[in-house]
Structure formats: structure tokens, C-alpha cells
The first five atom37 places (N, CA, C, CB, O) and aatype in JSON, in Angstrom:
{
  "aatype": [12, 15, 12, 9, 0, 11, 16, 14, 11, 14, 14, 18, 18, 0, 19, 9, 13, 16, 15, 19, 1, 16, 3, 19, 3, 6, 7, 18, 0, 5, 12, 0, 7, 1, 12, 19, 5, 10, 15, 0, 6, 5, 14, 7, 13, 10, 7, 12, 6, 15, 16, 1, 3, 7, 10, 7, 9, 16, 19, 15, 18, 17, 3, 15, 10, 6, 0, 9, 11, 8, 17, 11, 2, 2, 10, 6, 8, 10, 6, 0, 5, 11, 10, 7, 8, 6, 11, 17, 18, 15, 8, 13, 11, 16, 1, 9, 15, 11, 19, 6, 1, 3, 18, 7, 9],
  "atom_mask": [
    [1, 1, 1, 1, 1],
    [1, 1, 1, 1, 1],
    [1, 1, 1, 1, 1],
    [1, 1, 1, 1, 1],
    [1, 1, 1, 1, 1],
    [1, 1, 1, 1, 1],
    [1, 1, 1, 1, 1],
    [1, 1, 1, 1, 1],
    [1, 1, 1, 1, 1],
    [1, 1, 1, 1, 1],
    [1, 1, 1, 1, 1],
    [1, 1, 1, 1, 1],
    [1, 1, 1, 1, 1],
    [1, 1, 1, 1, 1],
    [1, 1, 1, 1, 1],
    [1, 1, 1, 1, 1],
    [1, 1, 1, 1, 1],
    [1, 1, 1, 1, 1],
    [1, 1, 1, 1, 1],
    [1, 1, 1, 1, 1],
    [1, 1, 1, 1, 1],
    [1, 1, 1, 1, 1],
    [1, 1, 1, 1, 1],
    [1, 1, 1, 1, 1],
    [1, 1, 1, 1, 1],
    [1, 1, 1, 1, 1],
    [1, 1, 1, 0, 1],
    [1, 1, 1, 1, 1],
    [1, 1, 1, 1, 1],
    [1, 1, 1, 1, 1],
    [1, 1, 1, 1, 1],
    [1, 1, 1, 1, 1],
    [1, 1, 1, 0, 1],
    [1, 1, 1, 1, 1],
    [1, 1, 1, 1, 1],
    [1, 1, 1, 1, 1],
    [1, 1, 1, 1, 1],
    [1, 1, 1, 1, 1],
    [1, 1, 1, 1, 1],
    [1, 1, 1, 1, 1],
    [1, 1, 1, 1, 1],
    [1, 1, 1, 1, 1],
    [1, 1, 1, 1, 1],
    [1, 1, 1, 0, 1],
    [1, 1, 1, 1, 1],
    [1, 1, 1, 1, 1],
    [1, 1, 1, 0, 1],
    [1, 1, 1, 1, 1],
    [1, 1, 1, 1, 1],
    [1, 1, 1, 1, 1],
    [1, 1, 1, 1, 1],
    [1, 1, 1, 1, 1],
    [1, 1, 1, 1, 1],
    [1, 1, 1, 0, 1],
    [1, 1, 1, 1, 1],
    [1, 1, 1, 0, 1],
    [1, 1, 1, 1, 1],
    [1, 1, 1, 1, 1],
    [1, 1, 1, 1, 1],
    [1, 1, 1, 1, 1],
    [1, 1, 1, 1, 1],
    [1, 1, 1, 1, 1],
    [1, 1, 1, 1, 1],
    [1, 1, 1, 1, 1],
    [1, 1, 1, 1, 1],
    [1, 1, 1, 1, 1],
    [1, 1, 1, 1, 1],
    [1, 1, 1, 1, 1],
    [1, 1, 1, 1, 1],
    [1, 1, 1, 1, 1],
    [1, 1, 1, 1, 1],
    [1, 1, 1, 1, 1],
    [1, 1, 1, 1, 1],
    [1, 1, 1, 1, 1],
    [1, 1, 1, 1, 1],
    [1, 1, 1, 1, 1],
    [1, 1, 1, 1, 1],
    [1, 1, 1, 1, 1],
    [1, 1, 1, 1, 1],
    [1, 1, 1, 1, 1],
    [1, 1, 1, 1, 1],
    [1, 1, 1, 1, 1],
    [1, 1, 1, 1, 1],
    [1, 1, 1, 0, 1],
    [1, 1, 1, 1, 1],
    [1, 1, 1, 1, 1],
    [1, 1, 1, 1, 1],
    [1, 1, 1, 1, 1],
    [1, 1, 1, 1, 1],
    [1, 1, 1, 1, 1],
    [1, 1, 1, 1, 1],
    [1, 1, 1, 1, 1],
    [1, 1, 1, 1, 1],
    [1, 1, 1, 1, 1],
    [1, 1, 1, 1, 1],
    [1, 1, 1, 1, 1],
    [1, 1, 1, 1, 1],
    [1, 1, 1, 1, 1],
    [1, 1, 1, 1, 1],
    [1, 1, 1, 1, 1],
    [1, 1, 1, 1, 1],
    [1, 1, 1, 1, 1],
    [1, 1, 1, 1, 1],
    [1, 1, 1, 0, 1],
    [1, 1, 1, 1, 1]
  ],
  "atom_positions": [
    [[-29.63, -6.85, 253.96], [-29.23, -4.85, 253.39], [-28.29, -4.24, 253.29], [-29.6, -3.75, 254.07], [-27.37, -3.93, 254.04]],
    [[-28.58, -4.03, 252.12], [-27.31, -2.95, 251.63], [-26.7, -1.77, 252.86], [-28.02, -1.89, 250.2], [-27.37, -1.31, 253.79]],
    [[-25.89, -1.59, 252.68], [-25.13, -0.56, 253.53], [-25.74, 0.97, 253.37], [-23.51, -0.57, 253.06], [-25.68, 1.8, 254.27]],
    [[-26.4, 1.23, 251.97], [-27.11, 2.62, 251.59], [-28.2, 1.98, 250.9], [-26.23, 3.79, 250.6], [-28.09, 1.17, 249.98]],
    [[-29.52, 2.52, 251.53], [-30.86, 2.27, 251.87], [-30.89, 2.6, 249.75], [-31.86, 3.61, 253.49], [-30.23, 3.47, 249.18]],
    [[-32.09, 1.33, 248.9], [-32.63, 2.01, 248.11], [-33.72, 2.23, 247.68], [-32.28, 1.91, 247.53], [-34.5, 1.43, 247.17]],
    [[-33.94, 4.1, 247.99], [-34.8, 4.91, 248.07], [-35.4, 4.96, 246.4], [-34.18, 6.21, 248.77], [-34.73, 4.69, 245.41]],
    [[-36.91, 5.42, 246.44], [-37.12, 5.97, 245.46], [-36.82, 7.25, 245.16], [-38.03, 5.81, 245.31], [-36.09, 8.05, 245.77]],
    [[-37.75, 7.43, 243.68], [-37.53, 9.04, 243.64], [-37.97, 10.01, 244.91], [-38.39, 9.6, 242.38], [-38.69, 9.36, 245.67]],
    [[-37.75, 11.34, 245.36], [-38.32, 11.83, 246.35], [-39.58, 12.22, 245.47], [-37.47, 12.93, 247.15], [-39.53, 12.56, 244.29]],
    [[-40.61, 12.13, 246.18], [-40.52, 13.08, 248.08], [-40.44, 11.89, 248.82], [-42.23, 14.23, 248.87], [-40.98, 10.88, 248.37]],
    [[-39.96, 11.87, 249.7], [-40.2, 10.46, 250.72], [-40.17, 11.06, 251.95], [-38.98, 9.16, 250.69], [-40.55, 12.23, 252.05]],
    [[-39.6, 10.2, 253.35], [-39.34, 10.51, 254.2], [-38.52, 10.15, 254.77], [-39.91, 10.57, 254.58], [-38.07, 9.07, 254.4]],
    [[-37.91, 10.78, 255.88], [-37.01, 9.76, 256.75], [-37.36, 9.71, 257.93], [-35.64, 10.0, 256.85], [-38.31, 10.48, 258.06]],
    [[-37.02, 9.02, 259.22], [-37.3, 9.4, 260.61], [-35.46, 8.93, 260.82], [-38.89, 8.34, 261.62], [-34.83, 7.99, 260.34]],
    [[-35.12, 9.87, 261.58], [-33.39, 9.84, 261.72], [-34.04, 9.53, 263.38], [-32.05, 11.72, 261.22], [-34.81, 10.32, 263.94]],
    [[-33.41, 7.87, 264.16], [-33.04, 7.96, 265.28], [-31.54, 7.84, 265.99], [-33.75, 7.25, 265.63], [-30.7, 6.95, 266.04]],
    [[-31.63, 9.31, 266.55], [-30.1, 9.25, 267.44], [-29.92, 9.0, 268.31], [-29.43, 10.04, 267.7], [-30.61, 9.69, 269.06]],
    [[-28.95, 7.91, 269.19], [-29.16, 7.21, 270.31], [-27.63, 7.33, 271.26], [-29.66, 5.63, 269.84], [-26.48, 7.19, 270.85]],
    [[-28.2, 7.67, 272.83], [-26.83, 6.73, 272.96], [-26.78, 6.1, 274.44], [-25.33, 7.71, 272.72], [-27.02, 6.54, 275.56]],
    [[-26.23, 4.45, 273.78], [-26.86, 3.18, 274.91], [-25.87, 3.61, 276.37], [-26.38, 1.03, 274.2], [-24.8, 4.11, 276.73]],
    [[-27.45, 2.84, 276.96], [-26.59, 2.63, 278.25], [-25.65, 1.37, 278.06], [-27.57, 2.39, 279.59], [-25.25, 0.76, 277.07]],
    [[-25.38, 1.2, 279.91], [-24.13, -0.28, 279.76], [-25.43, -1.44, 279.51], [-22.83, -0.8, 281.78], [-24.93, -2.21, 278.69]],
    [[-26.25, -1.73, 279.68], [-27.19, -2.77, 279.6], [-27.49, -3.39, 278.65], [-28.12, -2.5, 279.91], [-28.67, -3.16, 278.35]],
    [[-27.08, -4.01, 278.08], [-27.2, -5.06, 276.71], [-28.13, -6.29, 276.8], [-25.73, -5.73, 276.36], [-28.41, -7.03, 275.85]],
    [[-28.59, -6.42, 278.16], [-29.75, -7.59, 277.99], [-30.91, -7.3, 277.2], [-30.33, -7.99, 279.29], [-31.74, -6.42, 277.39]],
    [[-30.84, -8.46, 276.02], [-32.2, -8.4, 275.1], [-32.25, -7.28, 274.11], [0.0, 0.0, 0.0], [-33.22, -7.01, 273.39]],
    [[-30.74, -6.45, 274.18], [-30.79, -5.33, 272.99], [-30.28, -5.82, 271.87], [-30.01, -4.04, 273.24], [-30.24, -4.94, 271.0]],
    [[-29.75, -7.16, 271.41], [-28.98, -7.19, 270.25], [-30.59, -7.91, 269.58], [-27.21, -8.19, 270.3], [-30.97, -7.72, 268.43]],
    [[-31.34, -8.73, 270.59], [-32.59, -9.42, 269.5], [-33.68, -8.49, 269.56], [-33.28, -11.06, 269.97], [-34.58, -8.59, 268.73]],
    [[-33.73, -7.36, 270.67], [-34.95, -6.85, 270.3], [-34.34, -5.54, 268.6], [-35.76, -5.93, 272.13], [-35.14, -4.92, 267.9]],
    [[-33.14, -5.52, 268.47], [-33.0, -4.34, 268.16], [-33.05, -5.16, 265.75], [-31.08, -3.43, 269.32], [-33.24, -4.86, 264.58]],
    [[-32.73, -6.15, 266.64], [-32.89, -7.57, 265.39], [-34.41, -7.81, 264.33], [0.0, 0.0, 0.0], [-34.76, -7.92, 263.16]],
    [[-34.94, -7.8, 265.68], [-36.53, -7.91, 265.52], [-36.9, -6.59, 265.04], [-37.38, -8.27, 266.93], [-37.6, -6.68, 264.03]],
    [[-36.7, -5.54, 265.37], [-37.48, -4.31, 264.82], [-36.7, -3.84, 263.39], [-37.46, -2.97, 266.06], [-37.25, -3.33, 262.41]],
    [[-35.56, -4.1, 263.51], [-35.27, -4.19, 261.67], [-36.32, -5.27, 260.44], [-33.44, -5.0, 261.53], [-36.79, -4.82, 259.4]],
    [[-36.5, -6.87, 260.99], [-37.33, -6.73, 261.04], [-38.89, -7.04, 260.02], [-36.88, -5.95, 261.35], [-39.33, -7.43, 258.94]],
    [[-39.27, -6.42, 261.61], [-40.51, -5.94, 261.55], [-41.14, -4.36, 260.76], [-40.71, -5.97, 262.91], [-42.28, -4.23, 260.31]],
    [[-40.37, -3.6, 260.77], [-39.79, -2.62, 260.2], [-40.11, -2.95, 258.63], [-38.28, -2.51, 260.66], [-41.15, -2.63, 258.07]],
    [[-39.18, -3.56, 258.11], [-39.54, -3.97, 256.42], [-40.74, -4.64, 256.26], [-38.47, -5.0, 255.68], [-41.27, -4.72, 255.16]],
    [[-41.4, -5.28, 257.59], [-42.55, -5.67, 256.88], [-43.55, -5.03, 257.4], [-42.8, -7.0, 256.85], [-44.52, -5.75, 257.67]],
    [[-43.67, -3.58, 257.7], [-44.23, -2.83, 257.27], [-44.86, -2.25, 256.43], [-43.98, -2.61, 257.4], [-43.97, -1.9, 255.65]],
    [[-46.36, -1.68, 255.8], [-46.44, -1.03, 254.78], [-46.22, 0.29, 254.58], [-47.32, -1.24, 254.45], [-47.0, 1.1, 255.09]],
    [[-45.04, 0.76, 253.76], [-44.84, 1.74, 253.72], [-43.17, 2.72, 253.96], [0.0, 0.0, 0.0], [-42.6, 3.81, 253.81]],
    [[-42.96, 0.42, 254.77], [-41.39, 1.06, 254.64], [-40.55, 0.81, 252.85], [-40.26, -0.03, 256.08], [-40.99, 0.22, 251.86]],
    [[-39.22, 1.56, 253.07], [-38.69, 2.19, 252.24], [-37.37, 1.45, 251.8], [-38.59, 3.45, 252.72], [-37.0, 1.03, 250.7]],
    [[-36.66, 1.45, 253.37], [-35.38, 1.04, 253.65], [-34.54, 1.84, 254.9], [0.0, 0.0, 0.0], [-34.99, 2.75, 255.6]],
    [[-33.9, 1.54, 254.93], [-32.92, 2.04, 257.06], [-31.6, 1.87, 256.56], [-33.13, 0.5, 259.02], [-31.36, 1.04, 255.68]],
    [[-30.33, 2.96, 257.3], [-29.24, 2.52, 257.72], [-28.85, 2.91, 259.05], [-28.4, 2.81, 256.88], [-29.04, 3.68, 259.99]],
    [[-28.4, 2.24, 258.74], [-28.27, 2.44, 260.78], [-26.35, 2.12, 261.11], [-29.65, 0.46, 262.0], [-25.72, 1.1, 260.86]],
    [[-25.94, 3.21, 261.63], [-24.62, 2.89, 262.15], [-24.41, 3.62, 263.97], [-23.42, 3.65, 260.85], [-24.7, 4.75, 264.36]],
    [[-23.79, 2.4, 264.82], [-23.0, 2.74, 266.22], [-22.03, 3.08, 266.38], [-22.82, 2.02, 266.97], [-21.27, 2.19, 266.0]],
    [[-21.48, 3.94, 266.75], [-19.52, 3.95, 267.33], [-20.0, 4.63, 268.33], [-17.92, 4.89, 266.34], [-19.32, 5.65, 268.47]],
    [[-20.8, 4.56, 269.06], [-20.76, 5.75, 270.89], [-22.19, 6.09, 270.43], [0.0, 0.0, 0.0], [-23.35, 5.82, 270.75]],
    [[-21.65, 6.69, 269.69], [-23.36, 7.32, 269.36], [-24.19, 6.58, 267.86], [-23.19, 9.42, 268.94], [-23.73, 6.44, 266.73]],
    [[-25.76, 6.16, 268.48], [-25.98, 5.36, 267.07], [-26.93, 6.24, 266.25], [0.0, 0.0, 0.0], [-27.7, 7.04, 266.78]],
    [[-26.84, 6.08, 265.0], [-27.79, 7.01, 264.22], [-28.49, 5.66, 263.44], [-26.91, 8.39, 263.08], [-27.87, 4.79, 262.83]],
    [[-30.06, 5.76, 263.63], [-30.32, 5.06, 262.3], [-31.45, 5.9, 261.63], [-30.78, 3.43, 262.5], [-32.09, 6.62, 262.39]],
    [[-31.76, 5.9, 260.38], [-32.12, 6.49, 259.58], [-33.13, 5.82, 258.72], [-31.17, 6.9, 259.1], [-32.82, 5.67, 257.54]],
    [[-34.33, 5.39, 259.13], [-35.39, 4.31, 257.99], [-36.53, 5.69, 257.32], [-36.72, 2.6, 259.26], [-36.84, 6.77, 257.83]],
    [[-36.81, 5.2, 256.32], [-37.5, 5.58, 255.02], [-38.64, 5.21, 255.13], [-37.02, 5.08, 253.82], [-38.84, 4.27, 255.9]],
    [[-39.78, 5.82, 254.42], [-40.79, 5.68, 254.81], [-41.38, 7.31, 253.19], [-40.8, 5.8, 256.92], [-41.08, 8.44, 252.81]],
    [[-42.49, 5.97, 252.89], [-43.57, 6.78, 251.82], [-44.73, 8.06, 252.16], [-44.51, 5.61, 251.29], [-45.33, 8.9, 251.5]],
    [[-44.64, 7.7, 253.41], [-46.01, 8.63, 254.24], [-45.87, 8.59, 255.41], [-47.54, 8.19, 254.13], [-45.37, 7.67, 256.07]],
    [[-46.45, 9.92, 255.89], [-46.23, 10.18, 257.54], [-47.2, 9.55, 257.98], [-46.26, 11.66, 258.17], [-47.16, 9.37, 259.2]],
    [[-48.42, 8.95, 257.23], [-49.35, 7.8, 257.76], [-48.43, 6.45, 258.39], [-50.36, 7.25, 256.38], [-48.53, 5.76, 259.4]],
    [[-47.5, 6.48, 257.22], [-47.17, 4.81, 257.64], [-46.21, 5.33, 258.91], [-46.13, 3.59, 256.15], [-46.31, 4.68, 259.95]],
    [[-45.28, 6.5, 258.88], [-44.08, 6.46, 259.47], [-45.45, 6.69, 260.98], [-42.55, 7.83, 258.85], [-44.95, 6.19, 261.99]],
    [[-46.61, 7.17, 261.23], [-47.61, 6.74, 262.59], [-47.89, 5.34, 262.35], [-49.19, 7.61, 262.75], [-47.67, 4.62, 263.32]],
    [[-48.2, 4.92, 261.59], [-48.37, 3.41, 261.85], [-47.47, 2.48, 262.15], [-48.82, 2.88, 260.96], [-47.7, 1.28, 262.34]],
    [[-46.44, 3.05, 262.2], [-45.11, 2.16, 262.64], [-44.68, 2.5, 263.86], [-43.88, 2.31, 261.75], [-44.31, 1.6, 264.61]],
    [[-44.65, 3.75, 264.25], [-44.82, 3.92, 265.66], [-45.94, 3.48, 266.68], [-44.77, 5.08, 265.75], [-45.82, 3.55, 267.91]],
    [[-46.72, 3.15, 266.21], [-47.83, 2.77, 266.95], [-47.84, 1.09, 266.92], [-49.19, 3.49, 266.31], [-48.54, 0.58, 267.8]],
    [[-47.49, 0.63, 266.46], [-46.99, -1.03, 266.19], [-46.95, -1.59, 267.59], [-45.26, -1.26, 265.4], [-45.88, -1.34, 268.14]],
    [[-47.53, -2.05, 268.1], [-47.54, -3.14, 268.95], [-46.23, -3.6, 269.75], [-47.96, -4.15, 268.16], [-45.97, -3.3, 270.92]],
    [[-45.3, -4.57, 268.67], [-44.3, -4.74, 269.2], [-43.02, -3.66, 269.69], [-44.05, -5.53, 268.47], [-42.14, -3.7, 270.55]],
    [[-43.53, -2.48, 268.4], [-42.68, -1.39, 268.72], [-42.73, -0.87, 269.86], [-42.8, -0.48, 267.98], [-41.8, -0.48, 270.58]],
    [[-43.81, -0.87, 270.03], [-44.14, 0.25, 271.2], [-43.52, -0.27, 272.57], [-45.92, 0.47, 271.42], [-42.93, 0.54, 273.29]],
    [[-43.66, -2.02, 273.07], [-42.76, -2.41, 273.54], [-41.28, -2.31, 273.57], [-43.01, -3.08, 273.39], [-40.62, -2.28, 274.61]],
    [[-40.83, -2.25, 272.47], [-39.6, -1.57, 271.99], [-39.01, -0.56, 272.78], [-39.81, -1.01, 270.81], [-38.04, -0.62, 273.53]],
    [[-39.78, 0.44, 272.46], [-39.33, 2.15, 273.07], [-39.73, 2.01, 274.63], [-40.48, 3.76, 272.2], [-39.17, 2.62, 275.54]],
    [[-40.63, 1.24, 274.76], [-40.94, 1.04, 276.18], [-39.19, 1.09, 276.96], [-41.93, -0.7, 276.37], [-38.64, 2.01, 277.58]],
    [[-38.59, -0.58, 276.53], [-37.81, -0.91, 277.03], [-36.5, -0.34, 276.89], [-37.92, -1.84, 276.87], [-35.69, -0.35, 277.82]],
    [[-36.19, 0.34, 275.37], [-35.58, 1.41, 275.35], [-35.31, 2.7, 276.4], [0.0, 0.0, 0.0], [-34.18, 2.97, 276.82]],
    [[-36.8, 3.6, 276.83], [-36.71, 4.15, 277.33], [-36.13, 3.6, 278.87], [-37.61, 4.67, 277.0], [-35.96, 4.58, 279.6]],
    [[-35.92, 2.76, 279.31], [-36.48, 2.27, 281.06], [-34.91, 2.25, 280.92], [-37.71, 0.46, 281.67], [-34.22, 2.98, 281.63]],
    [[-34.35, 1.35, 279.96], [-32.68, 0.38, 280.24], [-31.89, 0.46, 278.9], [-32.9, -1.65, 280.59], [-30.8, -0.1, 279.08]],
    [[-31.98, 0.87, 277.77], [-31.27, 0.82, 276.34], [-30.24, 2.24, 276.12], [-32.61, 0.79, 275.02], [-29.07, 2.46, 275.81]],
    [[-31.51, 3.04, 276.49], [-31.0, 4.2, 276.0], [-31.01, 5.35, 277.21], [-31.83, 4.61, 274.73], [-31.83, 5.65, 278.07]],
    [[-29.58, 5.86, 276.82], [-29.61, 7.19, 278.22], [-29.91, 8.63, 277.98], [-28.1, 7.42, 278.94], [-30.14, 9.53, 278.79]],
    [[-29.85, 8.63, 276.28], [-30.59, 9.65, 275.35], [-30.57, 9.62, 274.56], [-30.55, 10.59, 275.25], [-29.56, 9.19, 274.02]],
    [[-31.72, 10.07, 273.75], [-32.13, 9.79, 272.57], [-33.13, 11.19, 271.72], [-32.92, 8.4, 272.86], [-33.49, 12.0, 272.57]],
    [[-33.63, 11.58, 270.19], [-33.79, 12.1, 269.79], [-33.8, 11.42, 268.12], [-33.2, 12.91, 270.39], [-33.05, 10.96, 267.27]],
    [[-35.54, 11.81, 268.44], [-36.1, 11.0, 267.15], [-36.82, 12.93, 266.12], [-37.96, 9.28, 267.95], [-37.38, 13.92, 266.59]],
    [[-36.36, 12.58, 264.66], [-36.43, 13.15, 264.4], [-37.19, 13.0, 262.84], [-35.51, 13.51, 264.84], [-36.93, 11.86, 262.47]],
    [[-37.86, 13.56, 261.98], [-38.78, 13.15, 260.85], [-38.52, 14.02, 260.19], [-40.19, 12.97, 260.98], [-38.2, 15.1, 260.69]],
    [[-38.57, 13.82, 258.72], [-38.43, 14.97, 258.02], [-38.41, 14.58, 256.35], [-37.07, 15.71, 258.58], [-37.57, 13.87, 255.8]],
    [[-39.29, 15.08, 255.88], [-39.31, 14.85, 254.17], [-38.11, 15.49, 253.44], [-40.71, 15.58, 253.44], [-37.43, 16.5, 253.59]],
    [[-38.18, 14.23, 252.41], [-36.52, 14.6, 251.6], [-37.27, 14.61, 249.88], [-34.79, 12.78, 251.91], [-38.02, 14.04, 249.07]],
    [[-36.26, 15.9, 250.18], [-36.96, 16.61, 249.19], [-36.23, 16.51, 247.7], [-37.09, 18.1, 249.7], [-36.69, 16.26, 246.58]],
    [[-35.03, 16.78, 248.13], [-33.97, 15.76, 246.67], [-33.16, 15.06, 247.43], [-32.75, 16.73, 245.38], [-32.75, 15.36, 248.56]],
    [[-32.81, 13.59, 246.45], [-31.58, 13.01, 247.03], [-30.29, 13.0, 245.77], [-32.01, 11.36, 247.61], [-30.33, 13.75, 244.8]],
    [[-29.46, 12.24, 245.96], [-28.4, 12.22, 244.5], [-27.24, 11.24, 245.03], [-27.59, 14.07, 243.97], [-27.19, 10.95, 246.23]],
    [[-26.5, 10.85, 244.31], [-25.38, 10.02, 244.68], [-24.7, 9.11, 243.36], [0.0, 0.0, 0.0], [-24.87, 9.24, 242.15]],
    [[-24.0, 8.32, 244.0], [-23.3, 7.12, 242.68], [-23.22, 6.0, 242.87], [-21.95, 7.17, 242.22], [-22.77, 5.26, 242.01]]
  ]
}
């Protein structure tokens, strides 16, 4: 995965997941890796960018709101969400936005 996701010409959608971790690491790295792999296999997935330096930010890009809904309700993703709520995150926020423009070099 490259550092900056290669996305198509807008419009498309971004899911921005911002989080603060707890001190619990048990199973986190394995689940995070699986979620990266699994999300990439989902219909409508366009790419992902992620960073963590105290505050974690993961942005995934999707071609439709329907694709986002399908991903949110994926059974393995639901299990990861449950474990995140129970032990891995002290705080988190998910935001969904429509990308109208993008540009860069």
C-alpha cells in the first residue's frame, strides 16, 4: 500500500476514523492487519491512508454510501468494532464525507 491512496476523479466518499488507543495491545496488530486486508477486498473500496502518533487517523475511500454501509456491517468488521469498543480504544470518532475535489502532485 502506498503512502497516499490513488483515488479516482471525484466524487467519492471518505470514512475518517480518528482514535485514541488504550494500553491494551492483545490482538490489536493482528486485527488491524486483517481489517486492512478485508477492507481492500470489499466492493467499492478505493484505498486507504493511516497514521498513528498518539492520535490515530485512518481514512478509507469508497465509491458509494452503499459500499460504506456494506463494510460497516461486515461480520468480521463488526467483531473488530466490538473489540475496539471493549478494549483497544479509549476514544474514537467516525466521520463520513463526500469528496468533491482533490488535487496534488
